[in-house]
Short mmCIF file of C-alpha atoms and ligand atoms in Angstrom, two decimals:
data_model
loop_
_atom_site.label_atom_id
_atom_site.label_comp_id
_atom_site.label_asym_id
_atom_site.label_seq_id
_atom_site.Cartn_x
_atom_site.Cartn_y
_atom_site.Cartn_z
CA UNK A 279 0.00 0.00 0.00
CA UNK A 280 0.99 3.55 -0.55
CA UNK A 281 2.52 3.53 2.94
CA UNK A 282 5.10 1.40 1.78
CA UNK A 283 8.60 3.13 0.22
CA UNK A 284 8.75 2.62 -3.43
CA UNK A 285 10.61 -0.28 -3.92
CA UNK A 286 13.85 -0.09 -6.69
CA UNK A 287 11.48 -1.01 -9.84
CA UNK A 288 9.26 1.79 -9.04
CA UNK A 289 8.56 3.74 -12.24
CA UNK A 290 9.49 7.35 -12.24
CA UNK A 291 7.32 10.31 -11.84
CA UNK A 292 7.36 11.24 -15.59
CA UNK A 293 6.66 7.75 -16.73
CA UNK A 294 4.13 7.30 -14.41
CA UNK A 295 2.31 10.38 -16.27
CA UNK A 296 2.59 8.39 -19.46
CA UNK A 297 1.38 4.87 -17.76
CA UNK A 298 -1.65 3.29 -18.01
CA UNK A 299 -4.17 4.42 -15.69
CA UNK A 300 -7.15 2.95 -15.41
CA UNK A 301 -8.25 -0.15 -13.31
CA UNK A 302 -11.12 -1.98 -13.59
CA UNK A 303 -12.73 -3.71 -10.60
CA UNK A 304 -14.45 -6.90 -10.39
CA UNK A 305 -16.70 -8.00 -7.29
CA UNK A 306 -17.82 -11.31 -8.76
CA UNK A 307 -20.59 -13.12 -6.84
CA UNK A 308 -22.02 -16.37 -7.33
CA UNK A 309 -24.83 -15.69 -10.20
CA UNK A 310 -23.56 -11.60 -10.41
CA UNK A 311 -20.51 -9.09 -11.08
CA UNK A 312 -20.57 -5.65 -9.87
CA UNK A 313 -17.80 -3.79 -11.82
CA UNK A 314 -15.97 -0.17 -12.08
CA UNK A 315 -13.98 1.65 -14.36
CA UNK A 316 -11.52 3.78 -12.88
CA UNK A 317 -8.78 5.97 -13.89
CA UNK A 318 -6.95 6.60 -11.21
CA UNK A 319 -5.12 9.43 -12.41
CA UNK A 320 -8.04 11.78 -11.08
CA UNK A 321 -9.50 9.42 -9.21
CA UNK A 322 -12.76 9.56 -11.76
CA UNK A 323 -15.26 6.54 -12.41
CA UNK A 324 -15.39 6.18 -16.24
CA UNK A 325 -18.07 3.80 -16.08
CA UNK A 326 -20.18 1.07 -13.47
CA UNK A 327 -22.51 -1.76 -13.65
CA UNK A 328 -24.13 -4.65 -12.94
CA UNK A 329 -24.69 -8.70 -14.18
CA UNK A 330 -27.34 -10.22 -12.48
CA UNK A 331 -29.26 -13.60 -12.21
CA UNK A 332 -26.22 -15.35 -14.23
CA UNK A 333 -26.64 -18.74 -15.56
CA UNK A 334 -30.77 -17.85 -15.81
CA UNK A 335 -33.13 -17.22 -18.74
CA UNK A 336 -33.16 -14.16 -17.04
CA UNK A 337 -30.05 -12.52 -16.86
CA UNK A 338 -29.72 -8.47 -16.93
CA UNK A 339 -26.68 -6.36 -17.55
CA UNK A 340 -26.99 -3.01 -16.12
CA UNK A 341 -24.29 -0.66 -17.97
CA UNK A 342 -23.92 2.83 -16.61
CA UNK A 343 -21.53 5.64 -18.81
CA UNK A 344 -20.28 7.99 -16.51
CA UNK A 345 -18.10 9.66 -18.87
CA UNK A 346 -19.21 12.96 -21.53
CA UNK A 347 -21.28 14.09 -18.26
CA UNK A 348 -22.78 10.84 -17.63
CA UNK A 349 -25.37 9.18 -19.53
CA UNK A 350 -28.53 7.30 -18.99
CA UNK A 351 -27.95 3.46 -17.83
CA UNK A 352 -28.34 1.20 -20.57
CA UNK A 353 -29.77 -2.45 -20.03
CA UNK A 354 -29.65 -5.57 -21.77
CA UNK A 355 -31.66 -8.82 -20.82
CA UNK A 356 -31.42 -12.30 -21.58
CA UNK A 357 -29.73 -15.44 -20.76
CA UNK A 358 -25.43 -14.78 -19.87
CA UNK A 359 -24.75 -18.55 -19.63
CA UNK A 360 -21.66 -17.91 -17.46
CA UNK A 361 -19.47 -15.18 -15.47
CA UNK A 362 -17.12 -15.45 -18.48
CA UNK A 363 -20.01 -14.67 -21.20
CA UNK A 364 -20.81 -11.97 -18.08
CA UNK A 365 -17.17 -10.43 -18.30
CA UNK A 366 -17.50 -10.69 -22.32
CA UNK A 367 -21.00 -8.72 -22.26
CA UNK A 368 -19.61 -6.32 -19.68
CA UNK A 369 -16.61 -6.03 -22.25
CA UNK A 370 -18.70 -5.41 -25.11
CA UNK A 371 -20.07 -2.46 -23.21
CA UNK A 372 -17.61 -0.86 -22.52
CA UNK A 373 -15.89 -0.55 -26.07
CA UNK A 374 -18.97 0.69 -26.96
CA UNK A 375 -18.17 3.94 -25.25
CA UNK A 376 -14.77 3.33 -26.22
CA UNK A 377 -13.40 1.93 -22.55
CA UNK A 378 -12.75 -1.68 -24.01
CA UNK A 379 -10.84 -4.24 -21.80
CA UNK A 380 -8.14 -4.36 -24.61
CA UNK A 381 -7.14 -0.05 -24.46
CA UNK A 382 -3.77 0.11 -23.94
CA UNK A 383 -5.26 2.93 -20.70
CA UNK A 384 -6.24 0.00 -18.49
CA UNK A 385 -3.77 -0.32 -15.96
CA UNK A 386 -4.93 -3.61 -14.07
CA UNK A 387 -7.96 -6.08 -13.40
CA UNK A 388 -8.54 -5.43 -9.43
CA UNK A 389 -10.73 -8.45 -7.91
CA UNK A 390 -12.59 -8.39 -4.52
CA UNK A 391 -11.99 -11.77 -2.87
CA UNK A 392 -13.71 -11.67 0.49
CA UNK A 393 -11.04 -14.58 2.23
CA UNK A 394 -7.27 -14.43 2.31
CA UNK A 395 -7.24 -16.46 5.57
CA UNK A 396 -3.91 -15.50 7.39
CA UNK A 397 -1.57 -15.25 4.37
CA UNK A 398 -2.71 -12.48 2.42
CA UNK A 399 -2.61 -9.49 4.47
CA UNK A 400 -2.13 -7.03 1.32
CA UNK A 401 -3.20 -6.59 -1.77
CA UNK A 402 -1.58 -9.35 -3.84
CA UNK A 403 -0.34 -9.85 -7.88
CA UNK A 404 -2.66 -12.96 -9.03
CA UNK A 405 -0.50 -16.13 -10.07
CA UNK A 406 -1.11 -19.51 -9.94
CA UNK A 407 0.55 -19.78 -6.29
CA UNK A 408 -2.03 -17.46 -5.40
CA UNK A 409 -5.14 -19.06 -7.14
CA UNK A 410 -4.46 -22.20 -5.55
CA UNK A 411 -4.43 -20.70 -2.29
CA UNK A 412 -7.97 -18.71 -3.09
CA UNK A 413 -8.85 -22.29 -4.03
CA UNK A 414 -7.63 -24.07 -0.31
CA UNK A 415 -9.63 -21.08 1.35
CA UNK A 416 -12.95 -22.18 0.00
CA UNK A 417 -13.92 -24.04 2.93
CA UNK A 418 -14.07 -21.26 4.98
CA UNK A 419 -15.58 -19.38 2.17
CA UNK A 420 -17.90 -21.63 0.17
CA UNK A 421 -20.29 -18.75 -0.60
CA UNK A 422 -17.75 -16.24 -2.01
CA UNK A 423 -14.52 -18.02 -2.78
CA UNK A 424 -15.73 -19.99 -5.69
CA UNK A 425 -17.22 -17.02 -7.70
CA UNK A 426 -14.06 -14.50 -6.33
CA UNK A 427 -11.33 -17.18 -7.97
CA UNK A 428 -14.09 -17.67 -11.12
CA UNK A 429 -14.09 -13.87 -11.72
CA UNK A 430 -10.01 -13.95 -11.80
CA UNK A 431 -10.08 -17.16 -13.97
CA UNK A 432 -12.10 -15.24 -16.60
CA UNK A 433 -10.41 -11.82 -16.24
CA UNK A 434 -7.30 -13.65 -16.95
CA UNK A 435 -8.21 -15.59 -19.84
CA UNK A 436 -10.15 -12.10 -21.55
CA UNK A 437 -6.90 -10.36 -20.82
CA UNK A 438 -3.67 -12.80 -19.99
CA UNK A 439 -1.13 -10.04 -20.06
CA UNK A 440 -2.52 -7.79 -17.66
CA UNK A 441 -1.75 -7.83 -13.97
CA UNK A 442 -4.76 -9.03 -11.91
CA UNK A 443 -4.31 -8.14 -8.32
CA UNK A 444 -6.76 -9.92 -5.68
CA UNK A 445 -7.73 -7.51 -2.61
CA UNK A 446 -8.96 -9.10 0.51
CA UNK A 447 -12.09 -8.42 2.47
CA UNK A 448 -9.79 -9.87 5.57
CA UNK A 449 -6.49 -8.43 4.74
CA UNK A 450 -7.19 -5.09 7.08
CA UNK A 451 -8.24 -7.29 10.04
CA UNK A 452 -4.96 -9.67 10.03
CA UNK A 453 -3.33 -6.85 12.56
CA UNK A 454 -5.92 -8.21 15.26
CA UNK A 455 -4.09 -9.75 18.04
CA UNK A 456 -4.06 -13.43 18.89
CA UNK A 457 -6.39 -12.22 21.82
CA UNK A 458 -8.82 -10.70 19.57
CA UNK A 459 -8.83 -13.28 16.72
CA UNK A 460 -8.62 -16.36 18.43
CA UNK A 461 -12.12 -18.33 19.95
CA UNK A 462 -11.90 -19.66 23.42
CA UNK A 463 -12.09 -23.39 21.78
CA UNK A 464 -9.58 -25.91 22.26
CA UNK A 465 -6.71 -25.15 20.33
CA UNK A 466 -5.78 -28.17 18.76
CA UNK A 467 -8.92 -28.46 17.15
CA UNK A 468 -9.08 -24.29 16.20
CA UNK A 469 -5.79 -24.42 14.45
CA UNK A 470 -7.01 -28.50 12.32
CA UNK A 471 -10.01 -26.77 10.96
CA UNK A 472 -8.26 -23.15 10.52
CA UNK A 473 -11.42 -21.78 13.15
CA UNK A 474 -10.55 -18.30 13.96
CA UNK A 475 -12.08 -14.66 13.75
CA UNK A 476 -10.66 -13.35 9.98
CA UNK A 477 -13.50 -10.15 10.15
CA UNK A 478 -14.60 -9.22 7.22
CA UNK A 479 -15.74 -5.75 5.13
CA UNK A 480 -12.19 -5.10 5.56
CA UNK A 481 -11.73 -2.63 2.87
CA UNK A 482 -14.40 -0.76 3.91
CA UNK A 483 -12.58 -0.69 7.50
CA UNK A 484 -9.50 0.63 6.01
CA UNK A 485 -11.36 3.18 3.49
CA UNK A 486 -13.28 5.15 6.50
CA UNK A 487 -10.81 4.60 9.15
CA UNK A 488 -8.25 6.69 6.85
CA UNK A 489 -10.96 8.82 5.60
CA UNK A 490 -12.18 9.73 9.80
CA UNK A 491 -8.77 10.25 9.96
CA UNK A 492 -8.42 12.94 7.41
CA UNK A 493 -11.45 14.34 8.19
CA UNK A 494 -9.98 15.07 11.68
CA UNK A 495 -6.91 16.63 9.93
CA UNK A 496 -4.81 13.92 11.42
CA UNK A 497 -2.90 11.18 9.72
CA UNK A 498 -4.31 7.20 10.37
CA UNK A 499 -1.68 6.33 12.93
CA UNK A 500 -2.67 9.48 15.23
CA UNK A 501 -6.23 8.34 15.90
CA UNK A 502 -8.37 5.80 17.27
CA UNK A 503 -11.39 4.84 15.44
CA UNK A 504 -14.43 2.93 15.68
CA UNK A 505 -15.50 2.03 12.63
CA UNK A 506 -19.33 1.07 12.28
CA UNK A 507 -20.62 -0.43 8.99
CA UNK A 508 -23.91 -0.83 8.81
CA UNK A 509 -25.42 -1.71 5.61
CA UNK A 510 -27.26 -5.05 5.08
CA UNK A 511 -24.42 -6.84 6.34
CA UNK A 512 -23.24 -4.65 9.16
CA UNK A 513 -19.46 -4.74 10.94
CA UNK A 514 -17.87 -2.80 13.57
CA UNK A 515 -14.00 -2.35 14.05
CA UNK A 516 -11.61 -1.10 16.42
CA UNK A 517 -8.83 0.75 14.48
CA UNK A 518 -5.76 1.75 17.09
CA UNK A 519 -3.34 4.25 15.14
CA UNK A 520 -4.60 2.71 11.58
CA UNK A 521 -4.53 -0.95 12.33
CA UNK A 522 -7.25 -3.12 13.35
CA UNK A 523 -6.90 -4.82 16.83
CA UNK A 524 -10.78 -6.22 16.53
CA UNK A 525 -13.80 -6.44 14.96
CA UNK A 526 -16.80 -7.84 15.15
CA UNK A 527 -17.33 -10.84 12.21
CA UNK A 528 -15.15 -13.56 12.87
CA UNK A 529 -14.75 -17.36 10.88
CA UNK A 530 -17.77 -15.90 9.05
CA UNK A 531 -19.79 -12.89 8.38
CA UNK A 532 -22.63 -14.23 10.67
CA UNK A 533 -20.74 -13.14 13.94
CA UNK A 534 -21.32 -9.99 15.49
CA UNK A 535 -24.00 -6.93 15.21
CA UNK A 536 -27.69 -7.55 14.43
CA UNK A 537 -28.05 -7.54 10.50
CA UNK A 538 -30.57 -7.19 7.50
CA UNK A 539 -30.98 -10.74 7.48
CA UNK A 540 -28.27 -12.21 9.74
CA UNK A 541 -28.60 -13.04 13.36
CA UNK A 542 -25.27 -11.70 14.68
CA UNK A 543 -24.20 -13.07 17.82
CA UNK A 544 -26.46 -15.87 19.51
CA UNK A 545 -25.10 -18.72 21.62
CA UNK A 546 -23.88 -21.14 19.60
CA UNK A 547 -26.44 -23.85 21.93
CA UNK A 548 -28.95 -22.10 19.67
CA UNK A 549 -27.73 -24.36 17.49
CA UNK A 550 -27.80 -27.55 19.16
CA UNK A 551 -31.26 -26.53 20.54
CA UNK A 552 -32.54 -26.23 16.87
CA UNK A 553 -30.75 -29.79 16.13
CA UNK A 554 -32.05 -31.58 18.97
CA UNK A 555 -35.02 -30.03 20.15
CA UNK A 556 -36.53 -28.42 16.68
CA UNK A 557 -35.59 -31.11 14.80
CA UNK A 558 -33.68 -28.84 11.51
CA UNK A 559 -31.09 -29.89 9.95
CA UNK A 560 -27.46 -27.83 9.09
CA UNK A 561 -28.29 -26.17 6.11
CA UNK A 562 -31.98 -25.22 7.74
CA UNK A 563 -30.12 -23.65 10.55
CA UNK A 564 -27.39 -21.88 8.28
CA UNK A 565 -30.70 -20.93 5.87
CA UNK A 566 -31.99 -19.57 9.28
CA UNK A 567 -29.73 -17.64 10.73
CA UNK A 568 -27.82 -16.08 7.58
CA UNK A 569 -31.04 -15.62 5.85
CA UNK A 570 -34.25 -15.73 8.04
CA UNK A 571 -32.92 -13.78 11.22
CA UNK A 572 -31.81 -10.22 11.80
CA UNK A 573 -34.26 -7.26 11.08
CA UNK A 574 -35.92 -9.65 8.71
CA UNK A 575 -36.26 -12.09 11.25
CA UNK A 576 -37.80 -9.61 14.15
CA UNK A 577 -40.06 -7.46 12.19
CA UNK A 578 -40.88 -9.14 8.42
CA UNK A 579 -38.44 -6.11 7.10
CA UNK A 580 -34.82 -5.72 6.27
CA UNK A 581 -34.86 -2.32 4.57
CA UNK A 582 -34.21 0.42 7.69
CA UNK A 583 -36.18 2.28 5.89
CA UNK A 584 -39.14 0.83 5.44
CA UNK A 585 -38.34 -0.26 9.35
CA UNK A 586 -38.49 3.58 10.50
CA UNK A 587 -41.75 4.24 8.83
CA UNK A 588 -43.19 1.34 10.63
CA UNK A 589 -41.55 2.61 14.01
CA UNK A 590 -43.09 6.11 13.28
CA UNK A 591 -46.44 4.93 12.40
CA UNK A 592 -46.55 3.14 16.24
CA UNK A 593 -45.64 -1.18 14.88
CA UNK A 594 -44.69 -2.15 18.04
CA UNK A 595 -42.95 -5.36 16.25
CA UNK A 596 -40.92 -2.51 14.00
CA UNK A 597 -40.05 -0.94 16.95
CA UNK A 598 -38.51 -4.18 19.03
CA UNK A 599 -36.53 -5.14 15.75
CA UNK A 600 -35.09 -1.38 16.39
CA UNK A 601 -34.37 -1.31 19.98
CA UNK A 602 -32.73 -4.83 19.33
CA UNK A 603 -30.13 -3.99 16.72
CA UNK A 604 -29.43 -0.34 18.43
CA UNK A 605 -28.76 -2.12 21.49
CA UNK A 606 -26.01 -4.76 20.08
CA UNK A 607 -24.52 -1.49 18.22
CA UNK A 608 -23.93 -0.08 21.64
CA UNK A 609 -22.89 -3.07 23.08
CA UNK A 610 -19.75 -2.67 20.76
CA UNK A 611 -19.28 0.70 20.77
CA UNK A 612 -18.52 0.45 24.70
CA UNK A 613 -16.79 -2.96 23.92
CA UNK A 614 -14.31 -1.10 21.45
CA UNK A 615 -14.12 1.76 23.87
CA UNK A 616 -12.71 -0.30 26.14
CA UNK A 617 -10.49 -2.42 24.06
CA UNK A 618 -9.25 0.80 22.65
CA UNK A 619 -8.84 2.71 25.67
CA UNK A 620 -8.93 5.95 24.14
CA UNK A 621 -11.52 6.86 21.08
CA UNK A 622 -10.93 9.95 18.95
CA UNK A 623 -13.70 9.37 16.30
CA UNK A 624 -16.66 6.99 15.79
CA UNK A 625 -17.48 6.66 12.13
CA UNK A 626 -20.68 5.52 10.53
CA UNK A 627 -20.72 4.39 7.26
CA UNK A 628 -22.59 1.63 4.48
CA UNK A 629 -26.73 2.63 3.38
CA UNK A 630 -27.80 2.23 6.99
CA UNK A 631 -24.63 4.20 8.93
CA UNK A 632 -24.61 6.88 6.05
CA UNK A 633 -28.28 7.51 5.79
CA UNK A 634 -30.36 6.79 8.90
CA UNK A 635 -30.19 9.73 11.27
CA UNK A 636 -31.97 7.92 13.74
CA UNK A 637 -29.78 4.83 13.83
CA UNK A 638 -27.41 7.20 14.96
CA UNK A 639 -28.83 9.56 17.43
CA UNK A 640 -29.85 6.14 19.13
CA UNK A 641 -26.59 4.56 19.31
CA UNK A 642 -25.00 7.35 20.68
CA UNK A 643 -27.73 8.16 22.73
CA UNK A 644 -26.87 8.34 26.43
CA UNK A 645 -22.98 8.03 26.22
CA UNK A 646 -22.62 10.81 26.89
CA UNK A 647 -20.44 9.72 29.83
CA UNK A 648 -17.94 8.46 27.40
CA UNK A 649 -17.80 11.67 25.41
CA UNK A 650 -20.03 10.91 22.83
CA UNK A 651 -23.00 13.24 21.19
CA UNK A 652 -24.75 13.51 18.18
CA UNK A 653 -26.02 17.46 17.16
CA UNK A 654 -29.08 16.85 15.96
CA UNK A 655 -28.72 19.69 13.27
CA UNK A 656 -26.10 18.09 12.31
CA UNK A 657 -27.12 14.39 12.18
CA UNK A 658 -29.77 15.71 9.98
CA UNK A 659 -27.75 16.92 7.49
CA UNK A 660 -28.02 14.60 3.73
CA UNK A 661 -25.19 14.55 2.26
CA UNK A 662 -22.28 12.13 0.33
CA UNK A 663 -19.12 14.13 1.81
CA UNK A 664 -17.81 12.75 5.23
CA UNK A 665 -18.99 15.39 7.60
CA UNK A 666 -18.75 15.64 11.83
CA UNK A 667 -22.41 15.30 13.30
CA UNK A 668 -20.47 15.46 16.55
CA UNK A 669 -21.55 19.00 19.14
CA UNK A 670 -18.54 21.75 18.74
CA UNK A 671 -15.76 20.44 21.36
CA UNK A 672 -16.88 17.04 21.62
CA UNK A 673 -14.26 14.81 23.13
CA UNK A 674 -14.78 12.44 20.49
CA UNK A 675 -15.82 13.56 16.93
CA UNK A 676 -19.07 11.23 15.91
CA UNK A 677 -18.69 10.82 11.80
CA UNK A 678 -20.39 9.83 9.07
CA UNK A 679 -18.22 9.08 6.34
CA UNK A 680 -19.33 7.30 3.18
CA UNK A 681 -17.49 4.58 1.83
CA UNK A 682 -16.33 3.34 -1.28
CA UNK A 683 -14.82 -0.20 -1.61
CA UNK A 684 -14.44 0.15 -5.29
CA UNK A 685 -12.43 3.00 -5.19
CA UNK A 686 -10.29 1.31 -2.35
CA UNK A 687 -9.62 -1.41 -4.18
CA UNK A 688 -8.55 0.35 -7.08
CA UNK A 689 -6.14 2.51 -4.49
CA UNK A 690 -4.72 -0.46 -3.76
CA UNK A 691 -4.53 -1.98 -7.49
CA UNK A 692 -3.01 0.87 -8.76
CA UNK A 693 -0.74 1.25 -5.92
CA UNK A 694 0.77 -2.12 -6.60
CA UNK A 695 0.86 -2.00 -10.24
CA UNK A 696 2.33 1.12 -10.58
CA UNK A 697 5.25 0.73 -8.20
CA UNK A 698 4.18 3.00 -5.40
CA UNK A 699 3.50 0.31 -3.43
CA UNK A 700 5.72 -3.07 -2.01
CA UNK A 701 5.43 -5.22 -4.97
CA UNK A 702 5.38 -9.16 -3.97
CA UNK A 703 2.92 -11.89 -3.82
CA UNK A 704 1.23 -10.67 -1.05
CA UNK A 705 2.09 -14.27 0.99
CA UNK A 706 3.38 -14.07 4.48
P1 AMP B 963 -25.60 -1.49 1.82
O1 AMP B 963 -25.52 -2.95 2.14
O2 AMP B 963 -24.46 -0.69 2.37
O3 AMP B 963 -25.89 -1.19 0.37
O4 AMP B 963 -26.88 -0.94 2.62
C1 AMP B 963 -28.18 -1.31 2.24
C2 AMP B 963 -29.15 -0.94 3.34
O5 AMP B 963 -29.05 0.45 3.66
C3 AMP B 963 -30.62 -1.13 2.97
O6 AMP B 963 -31.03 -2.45 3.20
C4 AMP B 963 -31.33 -0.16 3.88
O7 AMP B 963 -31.63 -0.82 5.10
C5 AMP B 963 -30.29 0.90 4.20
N1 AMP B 963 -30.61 2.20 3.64
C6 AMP B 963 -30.35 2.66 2.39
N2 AMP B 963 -30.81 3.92 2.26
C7 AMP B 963 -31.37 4.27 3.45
C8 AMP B 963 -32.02 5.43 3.96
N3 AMP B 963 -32.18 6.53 3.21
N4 AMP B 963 -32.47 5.41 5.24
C9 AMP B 963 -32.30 4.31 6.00
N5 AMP B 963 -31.69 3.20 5.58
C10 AMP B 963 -31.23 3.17 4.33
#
């Protein structure tokens, strides 16, 4: 990352001018791929979109020009057999506004690939090393793994000569202590199956931690930060002087604060319970707690939105999903004080954190103790810039700082492709 010194091959600032400059990014899911085009010399998104329902009759491509002023999105249905008829479709679009995948301006493929396990704690130069160790994580991925290393496998074969750099959704959180990652199970048996707390959302971490940072006029490793995602998966992070000593998802993204449709934390004899006493079986259980539970779960809603008109209009059953997930939030906002010791900022961020004043005014409400306030002006305010919703003199500055993973993991792309940051295969 740009924190590193340029290493000996790095190219010089005049060549650099002259470089390639734009990165695409991939976020391949199992029947979709979200994708951005980036060029990175200004920072500026040439173009965005969207493959759904792949493999299906059905399929859409959602193609959004953002260059020329923007232009209307344009979309094309029909059946995209696979994610590398997807990647040719998406390719097809872009040439059309003359942004094909085989300019000479595109810099780099960057992929999201939500596990790196232990090894890859930065982003990393895709070879065949590093596929096959993608490919050894998928049991402790087998939802986003398998699509991740399919989206590199098709990149690669549209586009062999150009570097394709994997960035990990767990790479930011592989600074957490032993203390913080490790489960109070018996060893032996943690380290056979590789059971540990990776965290997840970890670009999105790094993005606002550095961003509160900034926004305090400070650089990352003067401030502690609490970072609070909350979208429909939802993560909080404790950030000490820009590294991450804990968060709150651990072997999976189930762990932690109350989501859209995700339980959080429960005890695990929850489990059992359902097994032996409810008669379900695994996959009912999995189905749910990732799918059934959360805000979904308590009210018959996931969307906060639709959630706070409920609570307004007096649904008591709205209103008990509400007091629920506010009340986990706190829990780890005074959990993180305290593993922190000392809090400068406490960032919200993701479609709930960014846009639901209420969400938090109530999970700051009442601590004040601990020096934290929302101004209610403030906390009103819409807006896409990060901004303080914090009360003049606070002792610690309340955020709420968008984020932008795409843009991160371009950062990072670029960063390594272009020499500015520690080039190497990203394996520890
Ligand atoms: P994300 O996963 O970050 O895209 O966040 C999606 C979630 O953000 C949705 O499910 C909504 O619950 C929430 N959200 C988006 N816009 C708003 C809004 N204006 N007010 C409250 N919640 C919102």
């Amino acid at each position: 990352m740009s924190s590193h010194p340029s290493p000996a091959g790095a190219l010089p600032d005049e060549q650099r001018q002259a470089a390639p400059s734009r990165v695409l990014v991939l976020n391949s899911g199992s029947s979709s791929v979200k994708y951005q085009l980036l060029d990175m010399r200004n920072h500026s998104r040439l173009a965005m979109g969207l493959v759904e329902r792949i493999g299906e009759r059905t399929s859409r491509l959602t193609h959004t020009p953002l260059t020329g002023g923007g232009a209307e999105p344009r979309e094309t249905t029909g059946p995209i057999a696979d994610h590398e008829a997807a990647l040719k479709s998406v390719a097809e679009e872009l040439a059309k506004d003359g942004l094909g995948l085989d300019s000479p301006e595109l810099a780099a493929i960057g992929h999201r690939v939500v596990h790196g396990g232990l090894k890859f704690t930065r982003p990393t130069l895709v070879d065949d090393t590093v596929l096959a160790e993608i490919q050894r994580l998928i049991p402790v991925a087998p939802l986003h793994n398998p699509a991740n290393l399919t989206g590199i496998l098709t990149a690669r074969a549209l586009r062999p000569d150009l570097p394709q750099v994997a960035v990990f959704d767990t790479a930011f959180h592989t600074t957490m202590p032993e203390s913080a990652a490790r489960y109070a199970i018996d060893v032996k048996t943690a380290d056979e199956h590789r059971i540990r707390r990776y965290g997840f959302h970890g670009t999105s971490h790094a993005f606002v931690s550095r961003a509160t940072a900034k926004l305090l006029g400070k650089d990352p490793s003067e401030v502690n930060v609490i970072v609070l995602h909350l979208g429909n998966g939802a993560s909080a992070s404790a950030v000490r002087e820009g590294r991450c000593v804990d968060t709150s998802m651990g072997l999976t993204p189930l762990e932690g604060l109350v989501m859209g449709t995700r339980s959080g934390d429960t005890d695990p004899a929850v489990i059992f319970h359902l097994m032996r006493v409810g008669g379900m079986s695994t996959d009912e259980i999995d189905t749910l707690l990732n799918k059934k539970s959360g805000l979904i779960g308590l009210c018959g809603d996931n969307d906060m939105r639709e959630i706070r008109r409920r609570v307004d209009a007096g649904d008591e059953q709205a209103r008990l999903a509400f007091d629920i997930y506010i009340h986990r939030l706190k829990k780890y906002i005074g959990a993180y004080y305290a593993v922190l010791g000392r809090v400068d900022a406490v960032a919200f961020t993701a479609g709930v954190g960014e846009n639901a004043a209420p969400v938090r005014e109530a999970a700051v409400a009442g601590l004040e103790g601990l020096g934290l306030a929302v101004d209610g002006e403030l906390n009103a305010v819409r807006s896409d810039e990060p901004r303080l919703i914090s009360p003049e003199h606070a002792r610690v500055a309340v955020a709420v700082v968008p984020t932008d993973e795409e843009l991160e993991i371009a950062t990072q792309t670029y960063a390594l492709v272009s020499g500015s940051a520690e080039r190497s295969d990203g394996l520890t």
